[in-house]
GROMACS .gro file of C-alpha atoms in nm:
model
  399
    1MET     CA    1  11.882 -12.510  19.945
    2LYS     CA    2  11.819 -12.839  20.107
    3LEU     CA    3  11.469 -12.919  20.178
    4SER     CA    4  11.361 -13.165  20.461
    5LYS     CA    5  11.320 -13.520  20.368
    6ARG     CA    6  10.953 -13.500  20.486
    7ALA     CA    7  10.900 -13.207  20.223
    8ALA     CA    8  11.091 -13.370  19.957
    9GLY     CA    9  10.935 -13.690  19.964
   10ILE     CA   10  10.589 -13.565  19.932
   11SER     CA   11  10.413 -13.529  19.578
   12PRO     CA   12  10.188 -13.261  19.494
   13SER     CA   13   9.790 -13.318  19.480
   14LYS     CA   14   9.729 -13.424  19.110
   15THR     CA   15   9.357 -13.322  19.135
   16LEU     CA   16   9.454 -12.975  19.226
   17SER     CA   17   9.727 -12.965  18.979
   18VAL     CA   18   9.483 -13.054  18.693
   19ASP     CA   19   9.245 -12.772  18.833
   20ALA     CA   20   9.536 -12.521  18.832
   21ARG     CA   21   9.631 -12.616  18.472
   22VAL     CA   22   9.281 -12.583  18.351
   23ALA     CA   23   9.252 -12.239  18.528
   24GLU     CA   24   9.579 -12.129  18.342
   25MET     CA   25   9.451 -12.250  18.005
   26ARG     CA   26   9.130 -12.067  18.030
   27LYS     CA   27   9.319 -11.743  18.156
   28ALA     CA   28   9.510 -11.780  17.821
   29GLY     CA   29   9.180 -11.792  17.633
   30VAL     CA   30   9.154 -12.173  17.579
   31ASP     CA   31   8.817 -12.313  17.613
   32VAL     CA   32   8.876 -12.622  17.843
   33ILE     CA   33   8.604 -12.852  17.964
   34GLY     CA   34   8.726 -12.949  18.321
   35PHE     CA   35   8.618 -13.292  18.473
   36GLY     CA   36   8.884 -13.257  18.737
   37ALA     CA   37   8.713 -13.050  19.011
   38GLY     CA   38   8.625 -13.222  19.331
   39GLU     CA   39   8.370 -12.965  19.426
   40PRO     CA   40   7.979 -12.907  19.354
   41ASP     CA   41   7.924 -12.648  19.083
   42PHE     CA   42   7.614 -12.544  19.291
   43ASP     CA   43   7.626 -12.208  19.479
   44THR     CA   44   7.607 -12.220  19.857
   45PRO     CA   45   7.250 -12.180  19.972
   46ASP     CA   46   7.131 -11.832  20.053
   47TYR     CA   47   7.049 -11.909  20.432
   48ILE     CA   48   7.403 -12.021  20.491
   49LYS     CA   49   7.538 -11.703  20.326
   50ALA     CA   50   7.297 -11.504  20.551
   51ALA     CA   51   7.422 -11.654  20.852
   52ALA     CA   52   7.791 -11.574  20.765
   53ILE     CA   53   7.671 -11.208  20.681
   54ALA     CA   54   7.502 -11.192  21.018
   55ALA     CA   55   7.806 -11.313  21.196
   56ILE     CA   56   8.016 -11.037  21.037
   57ASN     CA   57   7.750 -10.777  21.114
   58HIS     CA   58   7.755 -10.887  21.475
   59GLY     CA   59   8.133 -10.885  21.498
   60TYR     CA   60   8.174 -11.254  21.526
   61THR     CA   61   8.528 -11.215  21.362
   62LYS     CA   62   8.748 -11.308  21.644
   63TYR     CA   63   8.929 -11.617  21.773
   64THR     CA   64   8.718 -11.900  21.882
   65PRO     CA   65   8.831 -12.203  22.074
   66ALA     CA   66   9.093 -12.391  21.884
   67SER     CA   67   8.880 -12.712  21.843
   68GLY     CA   68   8.581 -12.518  21.736
   69ALA     CA   69   8.300 -12.312  21.880
   70ALA     CA   70   8.051 -12.466  22.119
   71ASP     CA   71   7.731 -12.414  21.902
   72LEU     CA   72   7.887 -12.575  21.609
   73LYS     CA   73   7.983 -12.869  21.816
   74GLU     CA   74   7.630 -12.892  21.946
   75ALA     CA   75   7.488 -12.883  21.584
   76ILE     CA   76   7.732 -13.148  21.475
   77CYS     CA   77   7.607 -13.378  21.764
   78GLU     CA   78   7.244 -13.294  21.660
   79LYS     CA   79   7.325 -13.391  21.299
   80LEU     CA   80   7.497 -13.703  21.398
   81ARG     CA   81   7.205 -13.807  21.623
   82LYS     CA   82   6.928 -13.742  21.364
   83GLU     CA   83   7.100 -13.861  21.047
   84ASN     CA   84   7.356 -14.134  21.140
   85GLY     CA   85   7.221 -14.277  21.462
   86LEU     CA   86   7.529 -14.187  21.643
   87ASP     CA   87   7.562 -14.021  22.001
   88TYR     CA   88   7.857 -13.812  22.087
   89GLU     CA   89   7.912 -13.520  22.338
   90PRO     CA   90   8.067 -13.197  22.243
   91SER     CA   91   8.394 -13.310  22.415
   92GLN     CA   92   8.419 -13.587  22.146
   93VAL     CA   93   8.409 -13.331  21.860
   94ILE     CA   94   8.672 -13.127  21.695
   95VAL     CA   95   8.603 -12.886  21.426
   96SER     CA   96   8.892 -12.837  21.167
   97CYS     CA   97   8.991 -12.635  20.858
   98GLY     CA   98   8.807 -12.882  20.600
   99ALA     CA   99   8.765 -13.244  20.639
  100LYS     CA  100   9.109 -13.297  20.481
  101HIS     CA  101   9.257 -13.121  20.783
  102SER     CA  102   9.042 -13.342  21.010
  103VAL     CA  103   9.188 -13.663  20.839
  104TYR     CA  104   9.543 -13.536  20.877
  105ASN     CA  105   9.484 -13.458  21.247
  106VAL     CA  106   9.371 -13.813  21.309
  107ILE     CA  107   9.680 -13.959  21.133
  108GLN     CA  108   9.910 -13.724  21.331
  109ALA     CA  109   9.733 -13.819  21.656
  110LEU     CA  110   9.743 -14.188  21.615
  111CYS     CA  111  10.028 -14.289  21.400
  112ASP     CA  112  10.409 -14.312  21.485
  113GLU     CA  113  10.704 -14.378  21.273
  114GLY     CA  114  10.679 -14.723  21.113
  115ASP     CA  115  10.315 -14.786  21.205
  116GLU     CA  116  10.102 -14.930  20.909
  117VAL     CA  117   9.795 -14.783  20.770
  118ILE     CA  118   9.560 -14.997  20.555
  119ILE     CA  119   9.409 -14.786  20.268
  120PRO     CA  120   9.176 -14.960  20.025
  121SER     CA  121   9.273 -14.891  19.665
  122PRO     CA  122   9.180 -14.697  19.447
  123TYR     CA  123   9.216 -14.417  19.716
  124TRP     CA  124   9.182 -14.039  19.751
  125VAL     CA  125   9.513 -13.887  19.669
  126SER     CA  126   9.604 -13.753  20.011
  127TYR     CA  127   9.564 -14.051  20.216
  128PRO     CA  128   9.902 -14.219  20.144
  129GLU     CA  129  10.084 -13.886  20.133
  130MET     CA  130   9.950 -13.797  20.486
  131VAL     CA  131  10.044 -14.130  20.620
  132ARG     CA  132  10.413 -14.086  20.478
  133ILE     CA  133  10.442 -13.735  20.621
  134VAL     CA  134  10.421 -13.879  20.973
  135GLY     CA  135  10.669 -14.146  20.897
  136ALA     CA  136  10.388 -14.426  20.887
  137VAL     CA  137  10.355 -14.683  20.588
  138PRO     CA  138  10.060 -14.700  20.372
  139VAL     CA  139   9.958 -15.049  20.300
  140PHE     CA  140   9.720 -15.093  19.997
  141VAL     CA  141   9.430 -15.329  19.966
  142GLU     CA  142   9.317 -15.367  19.610
  143THR     CA  143   8.942 -15.365  19.497
  144SER     CA  144   8.802 -15.449  19.163
  145PRO     CA  145   8.560 -15.299  18.918
  146GLU     CA  146   8.410 -15.636  18.854
  147ASN     CA  147   8.228 -15.606  19.197
  148GLY     CA  148   8.182 -15.240  19.193
  149PHE     CA  149   8.493 -15.184  19.385
  150ALA     CA  150   8.339 -15.340  19.692
  151LEU     CA  151   8.575 -15.412  19.996
  152LYS     CA  152   8.632 -15.741  20.126
  153ALA     CA  153   8.681 -15.775  20.501
  154GLY     CA  154   8.908 -16.085  20.440
  155ALA     CA  155   9.144 -15.888  20.230
  156ILE     CA  156   9.183 -15.633  20.501
  157GLU     CA  157   9.246 -15.886  20.768
  158ASP     CA  158   9.513 -16.049  20.550
  159ALA     CA  159   9.678 -15.705  20.525
  160ILE     CA  160   9.697 -15.674  20.904
  161THR     CA  161  10.050 -15.699  21.079
  162PRO     CA  162  10.168 -15.644  21.442
  163ARG     CA  163  10.249 -15.279  21.301
  164THR     CA  164   9.887 -15.206  21.181
  165LYS     CA  165   9.758 -14.908  21.365
  166LEU     CA  166   9.465 -14.779  21.145
  167ILE     CA  167   9.232 -14.866  20.862
  168ILE     CA  168   9.102 -14.585  20.651
  169LEU     CA  169   8.748 -14.612  20.518
  170ASN     CA  170   8.597 -14.390  20.260
  171SER     CA  171   8.238 -14.471  20.170
  172PRO     CA  172   8.100 -14.317  19.942
  173CYS     CA  173   8.453 -14.339  19.788
  174ASN     CA  174   8.649 -14.089  19.604
  175PRO     CA  175   8.733 -14.180  19.322
  176THR     CA  176   8.531 -14.492  19.249
  177GLY     CA  177   8.198 -14.386  19.375
  178ALA     CA  178   8.169 -14.725  19.565
  179VAL     CA  179   7.930 -14.747  19.863
  180GLN     CA  180   8.002 -15.036  20.101
  181ASP     CA  181   7.689 -15.208  20.226
  182VAL     CA  182   7.619 -15.262  20.582
  183GLU     CA  183   7.696 -15.636  20.576
  184THR     CA  184   8.062 -15.562  20.448
  185LEU     CA  185   8.100 -15.291  20.712
  186GLU     CA  186   7.969 -15.528  20.993
  187GLU     CA  187   8.243 -15.777  20.882
  188ILE     CA  188   8.507 -15.507  20.870
  189SER     CA  189   8.402 -15.375  21.220
  190ARG     CA  190   8.432 -15.747  21.354
  191VAL     CA  191   8.792 -15.757  21.205
  192ALA     CA  192   8.900 -15.421  21.345
  193VAL     CA  193   8.756 -15.504  21.697
  194LYS     CA  194   8.904 -15.845  21.679
  195HIS     CA  195   9.262 -15.692  21.630
  196GLY     CA  196   9.201 -15.364  21.820
  197ILE     CA  197   9.270 -15.141  21.537
  198TYR     CA  198   9.132 -14.791  21.490
  199VAL     CA  199   8.911 -14.697  21.189
  200LEU     CA  200   8.923 -14.362  21.025
  201SER     CA  201   8.560 -14.329  20.854
  202ASP     CA  202   8.569 -14.059  20.598
  203GLU     CA  203   8.216 -13.980  20.548
  204ILE     CA  204   8.224 -13.666  20.337
  205TYR     CA  205   8.038 -13.804  20.044
  206GLU     CA  206   7.749 -13.939  20.256
  207ASP     CA  207   7.469 -13.746  20.092
  208PHE     CA  208   7.560 -13.854  19.737
  209VAL     CA  209   7.433 -14.203  19.715
  210TYR     CA  210   7.207 -14.311  19.417
  211ASP     CA  211   6.959 -14.586  19.337
  212ASP     CA  212   6.920 -14.847  19.611
  213ALA     CA  213   7.266 -14.736  19.775
  214ARG     CA  214   7.240 -14.633  20.155
  215HIS     CA  215   7.523 -14.464  20.351
  216VAL     CA  216   7.588 -14.640  20.673
  217SER     CA  217   7.845 -14.504  20.929
  218ILE     CA  218   8.048 -14.819  21.064
  219ALA     CA  219   8.065 -14.623  21.389
  220SER     CA  220   7.683 -14.689  21.425
  221LEU     CA  221   7.718 -15.070  21.415
  222GLY     CA  222   7.788 -15.117  21.790
  223GLU     CA  223   7.978 -14.960  22.087
  224ASP     CA  224   8.295 -15.175  22.030
  225ILE     CA  225   8.350 -15.039  21.692
  226LYS     CA  226   8.231 -14.699  21.787
  227ALA     CA  227   8.505 -14.683  22.051
  228LEU     CA  228   8.770 -14.749  21.770
  229THR     CA  229   8.628 -14.540  21.521
  230ILE     CA  230   8.706 -14.166  21.420
  231VAL     CA  231   8.421 -14.035  21.199
  232VAL     CA  232   8.535 -13.759  20.961
  233ASN     CA  233   8.274 -13.535  20.771
  234GLY     CA  234   8.231 -13.177  20.691
  235VAL     CA  235   8.007 -12.922  20.510
  236SER     CA  236   8.209 -12.876  20.191
  237LYS     CA  237   8.029 -13.132  19.958
  238ALA     CA  238   7.670 -13.166  20.085
  239HIS     CA  239   7.639 -12.792  20.143
  240ALA     CA  240   7.833 -12.662  19.845
  241MET     CA  241   8.085 -12.493  20.095
  242THR     CA  242   8.415 -12.616  19.966
  243GLY     CA  243   8.578 -12.260  20.016
  244TRP     CA  244   8.435 -12.215  20.351
  245ARG     CA  245   8.677 -12.474  20.499
  246ILE     CA  246   8.491 -12.648  20.780
  247GLY     CA  247   8.520 -13.020  20.845
  248TYR     CA  248   8.500 -13.209  21.174
  249ALA     CA  249   8.590 -13.529  21.344
  250CYS     CA  250   8.409 -13.725  21.634
  251GLY     CA  251   8.548 -14.020  21.835
  252ASP     CA  252   8.715 -14.111  22.165
  253LYS     CA  253   8.761 -13.806  22.396
  254ALA     CA  254   9.142 -13.871  22.438
  255ILE     CA  255   9.203 -13.889  22.069
  256ILE     CA  256   8.989 -13.565  21.992
  257LYS     CA  257   9.180 -13.399  22.280
  258ALA     CA  258   9.523 -13.513  22.122
  259MET     CA  259   9.399 -13.369  21.769
  260SER     CA  260   9.286 -13.038  21.946
  261ASN     CA  261   9.616 -12.994  22.099
  262LEU     CA  262   9.789 -13.049  21.754
  263GLN     CA  263   9.555 -12.819  21.579
  264SER     CA  264   9.605 -12.547  21.845
  265HIS     CA  265   9.967 -12.522  21.721
  266GLN     CA  266   9.897 -12.599  21.338
  267THR     CA  267   9.608 -12.341  21.267
  268SER     CA  268   9.442 -12.216  21.578
  269ASN     CA  269   9.080 -12.214  21.520
  270PRO     CA  270   8.874 -12.271  21.208
  271PRO     CA  271   8.731 -11.952  21.039
  272SER     CA  272   8.493 -11.783  21.290
  273ILE     CA  273   8.248 -11.671  21.019
  274SER     CA  274   8.242 -11.997  20.841
  275GLN     CA  275   8.157 -12.169  21.185
  276LYS     CA  276   7.838 -11.975  21.206
  277ALA     CA  277   7.754 -12.053  20.846
  278ALA     CA  278   7.821 -12.426  20.904
  279VAL     CA  279   7.560 -12.409  21.213
  280ALA     CA  280   7.305 -12.304  20.970
  281ALA     CA  281   7.391 -12.556  20.723
  282LEU     CA  282   7.376 -12.834  20.951
  283LEU     CA  283   7.057 -12.716  21.125
  284GLY     CA  284   6.883 -12.596  20.807
  285PRO     CA  285   6.648 -12.759  20.553
  286GLY     CA  286   6.744 -13.066  20.359
  287GLU     CA  287   6.587 -12.960  20.031
  288PRO     CA  288   6.897 -12.790  19.878
  289ARG     CA  289   7.104 -13.120  19.935
  290ARG     CA  290   6.816 -13.331  19.791
  291ASN     CA  291   6.780 -13.128  19.482
  292MET     CA  292   7.158 -13.128  19.428
  293VAL     CA  293   7.175 -13.499  19.452
  294LYS     CA  294   6.890 -13.544  19.232
  295GLU     CA  295   7.071 -13.345  18.969
  296PHE     CA  296   7.381 -13.536  19.014
  297LYS     CA  297   7.215 -13.863  18.956
  298GLN     CA  298   7.094 -13.741  18.621
  299ARG     CA  299   7.440 -13.632  18.522
  300ARG     CA  300   7.585 -13.960  18.629
  301ASP     CA  301   7.361 -14.150  18.431
  302TYR     CA  302   7.422 -13.959  18.122
  303MET     CA  303   7.786 -13.950  18.151
  304VAL     CA  304   7.836 -14.327  18.246
  305ASP     CA  305   7.595 -14.411  17.948
  306ARG     CA  306   7.819 -14.203  17.709
  307LEU     CA  307   8.143 -14.332  17.855
  308ASN     CA  308   8.038 -14.681  17.786
  309LYS     CA  309   7.951 -14.604  17.433
  310LEU     CA  310   8.323 -14.474  17.361
  311PRO     CA  311   8.557 -14.717  17.191
  312GLY     CA  312   8.809 -14.886  17.442
  313ILE     CA  313   8.644 -14.750  17.753
  314ARG     CA  314   8.451 -14.936  18.019
  315CYS     CA  315   8.285 -14.760  18.313
  316VAL     CA  316   8.119 -14.921  18.610
  317LEU     CA  317   7.824 -14.738  18.730
  318PRO     CA  318   7.908 -14.541  19.052
  319ARG     CA  319   7.655 -14.580  19.344
  320GLY     CA  320   7.782 -14.273  19.509
  321ALA     CA  321   8.013 -13.958  19.544
  322PHE     CA  322   8.020 -13.758  19.206
  323TYR     CA  323   8.275 -13.927  18.996
  324ALA     CA  324   8.304 -14.179  18.725
  325PHE     CA  325   8.593 -14.404  18.693
  326PRO     CA  326   8.637 -14.551  18.368
  327ASP     CA  327   8.898 -14.802  18.261
  328ILE     CA  328   9.089 -14.680  17.942
  329SER     CA  329   9.325 -14.968  17.912
  330GLY     CA  330   9.143 -15.081  17.591
  331LEU     CA  331   9.290 -14.781  17.429
  332TYR     CA  332   9.672 -14.876  17.496
  333GLY     CA  333   9.896 -14.877  17.205
  334LYS     CA  334   9.663 -14.642  17.027
  335LYS     CA  335   9.812 -14.301  16.896
  336LEU     CA  336   9.592 -13.977  16.985
  337GLY     CA  337   9.768 -13.671  16.827
  338GLY     CA  338  10.118 -13.724  16.900
  339THR     CA  339  10.073 -13.937  17.217
  340ILE     CA  340  10.084 -14.319  17.208
  341ILE     CA  341   9.848 -14.392  17.508
  342LYS     CA  342  10.012 -14.644  17.747
  343ASP     CA  343   9.872 -14.542  18.078
  344SER     CA  344   9.632 -14.289  18.253
  345GLU     CA  345   9.877 -13.997  18.230
  346THR     CA  346   9.945 -14.027  17.855
  347PHE     CA  347   9.563 -14.050  17.809
  348ALA     CA  348   9.505 -13.757  18.017
  349GLU     CA  349   9.785 -13.550  17.842
  350ALA     CA  350   9.643 -13.653  17.491
  351LEU     CA  351   9.277 -13.558  17.603
  352LEU     CA  352   9.394 -13.216  17.711
  353SER     CA  353   9.594 -13.148  17.403
  354GLU     CA  354   9.375 -13.304  17.133
  355ALA     CA  355   9.020 -13.253  17.269
  356ARG     CA  356   9.070 -12.971  17.538
  357VAL     CA  357   8.920 -13.190  17.808
  358ALA     CA  358   9.080 -13.215  18.149
  359VAL     CA  359   9.046 -13.538  18.360
  360VAL     CA  360   9.270 -13.665  18.650
  361PRO     CA  361   9.476 -13.981  18.576
  362GLY     CA  362   9.417 -14.276  18.777
  363SER     CA  363   9.780 -14.300  18.881
  364ALA     CA  364   9.686 -14.044  19.141
  365PHE     CA  365   9.466 -14.283  19.296
  366GLY     CA  366   9.677 -14.603  19.267
  367ALA     CA  367   9.484 -14.715  18.968
  368ASN     CA  368   9.685 -14.648  18.639
  369ASP     CA  369   9.435 -14.816  18.414
  370PHE     CA  370   9.170 -14.561  18.504
  371VAL     CA  371   9.081 -14.180  18.477
  372ARG     CA  372   8.848 -13.990  18.709
  373PHE     CA  373   8.560 -13.773  18.556
  374SER     CA  374   8.389 -13.549  18.785
  375TYR     CA  375   8.033 -13.469  18.707
  376ALA     CA  376   8.010 -13.182  18.935
  377THR     CA  377   7.952 -12.954  18.628
  378SER     CA  378   7.659 -12.860  18.418
  379ARG     CA  379   7.499 -13.102  18.183
  380GLU     CA  380   7.577 -12.884  17.902
  381ARG     CA  381   7.950 -12.888  17.982
  382ILE     CA  382   7.938 -13.264  18.025
  383ALA     CA  383   7.782 -13.313  17.693
  384THR     CA  384   8.035 -13.073  17.520
  385GLY     CA  385   8.307 -13.251  17.692
  386LEU     CA  386   8.216 -13.603  17.588
  387ASP     CA  387   8.138 -13.475  17.248
  388ARG     CA  388   8.498 -13.370  17.214
  389ILE     CA  389   8.631 -13.690  17.349
  390GLU     CA  390   8.415 -13.885  17.115
  391ALA     CA  391   8.542 -13.688  16.810
  392ALA     CA  392   8.905 -13.742  16.943
  393LEU     CA  393   8.846 -14.125  16.967
  394GLU     CA  394   8.696 -14.145  16.628
  395ARG     CA  395   9.000 -13.972  16.494
  396LEU     CA  396   9.216 -14.229  16.688
  397MET     CA  397   9.027 -14.525  16.566
  398LEU     CA  398   9.061 -14.419  16.211
  399SER     CA  399   9.425 -14.344  16.231
   0.00000   0.00000   0.00000
């Protein structure tokens, strides 16, 4: 059997691979603490479930328009006006099967073979793979923990060539938790407008900001940058609806129409029942979101404090999302169990075998000296997992 070059050249998602391995170990009776999951552990609020049940009971189980139902598009427009200061018409909105699908549609609609896409690093695992699928070239712009993984507009401009078609922004960021301030976004917007380059603004973690951090959509900074920006968001994270698979994108009508045409042949419409649930989520009360973010902040504070007390580990306090991204290079050359730690993958393997704790190696995000811990799990599980890591590292330091 000979696979296509496209399929053969794509790596599987390491975040999903970690989750699958944890599930297999638990099925075999092994008690594993999983810090890999990129989904809230909170249940979907009851009023959202009720809307889905009502949709089923009223027979709303058929096809909808491929780009999404009218009432959901209107709810998305209302949400964006109210929360983000953005005015879009329903014709500028597409609903997809999750924000990941929306991101892929944007790249498919805009990028040709050989086009370049600027991606700040560390990055979400799927960005470069999606770019490669369409034959475009990912161009990475490095960020540093020394300044909280903040972007620099100058570094983005330095990466621009005549082949640059798109800049991908993700704030709050998976995996670093970085939240870009408005001054930085204004500088990036000037660069994008100057060179006429599109911006994909992935805002799926917008609700998860802490301390003095504030989420600002780059599209809200002026009509020129709004015309070049495709905003991507969804209900998965903020409303604990990961399995419902509803994301959306907003932007120029011609781009959205092209995305809709692609989607009509890829998936047809997003799930009809989930669309009704998403309407309830977007128009419903904000209290469940606020309560979840409040709890995540307390988990973040506890996890980062514990991580920074461990030998050989340094962790910047993330300002958003629900991940800690510690540097583990201080452990290189040490032996944990039968494994010599030399990078993020050997560290992750050693933790899983010696401490029964699963993390995602930073190599998946373009940062091999780091690992990603999700704190989207209970405080009790966080404490237990960190206790196991502490005990394992104590053995390492004594060996």
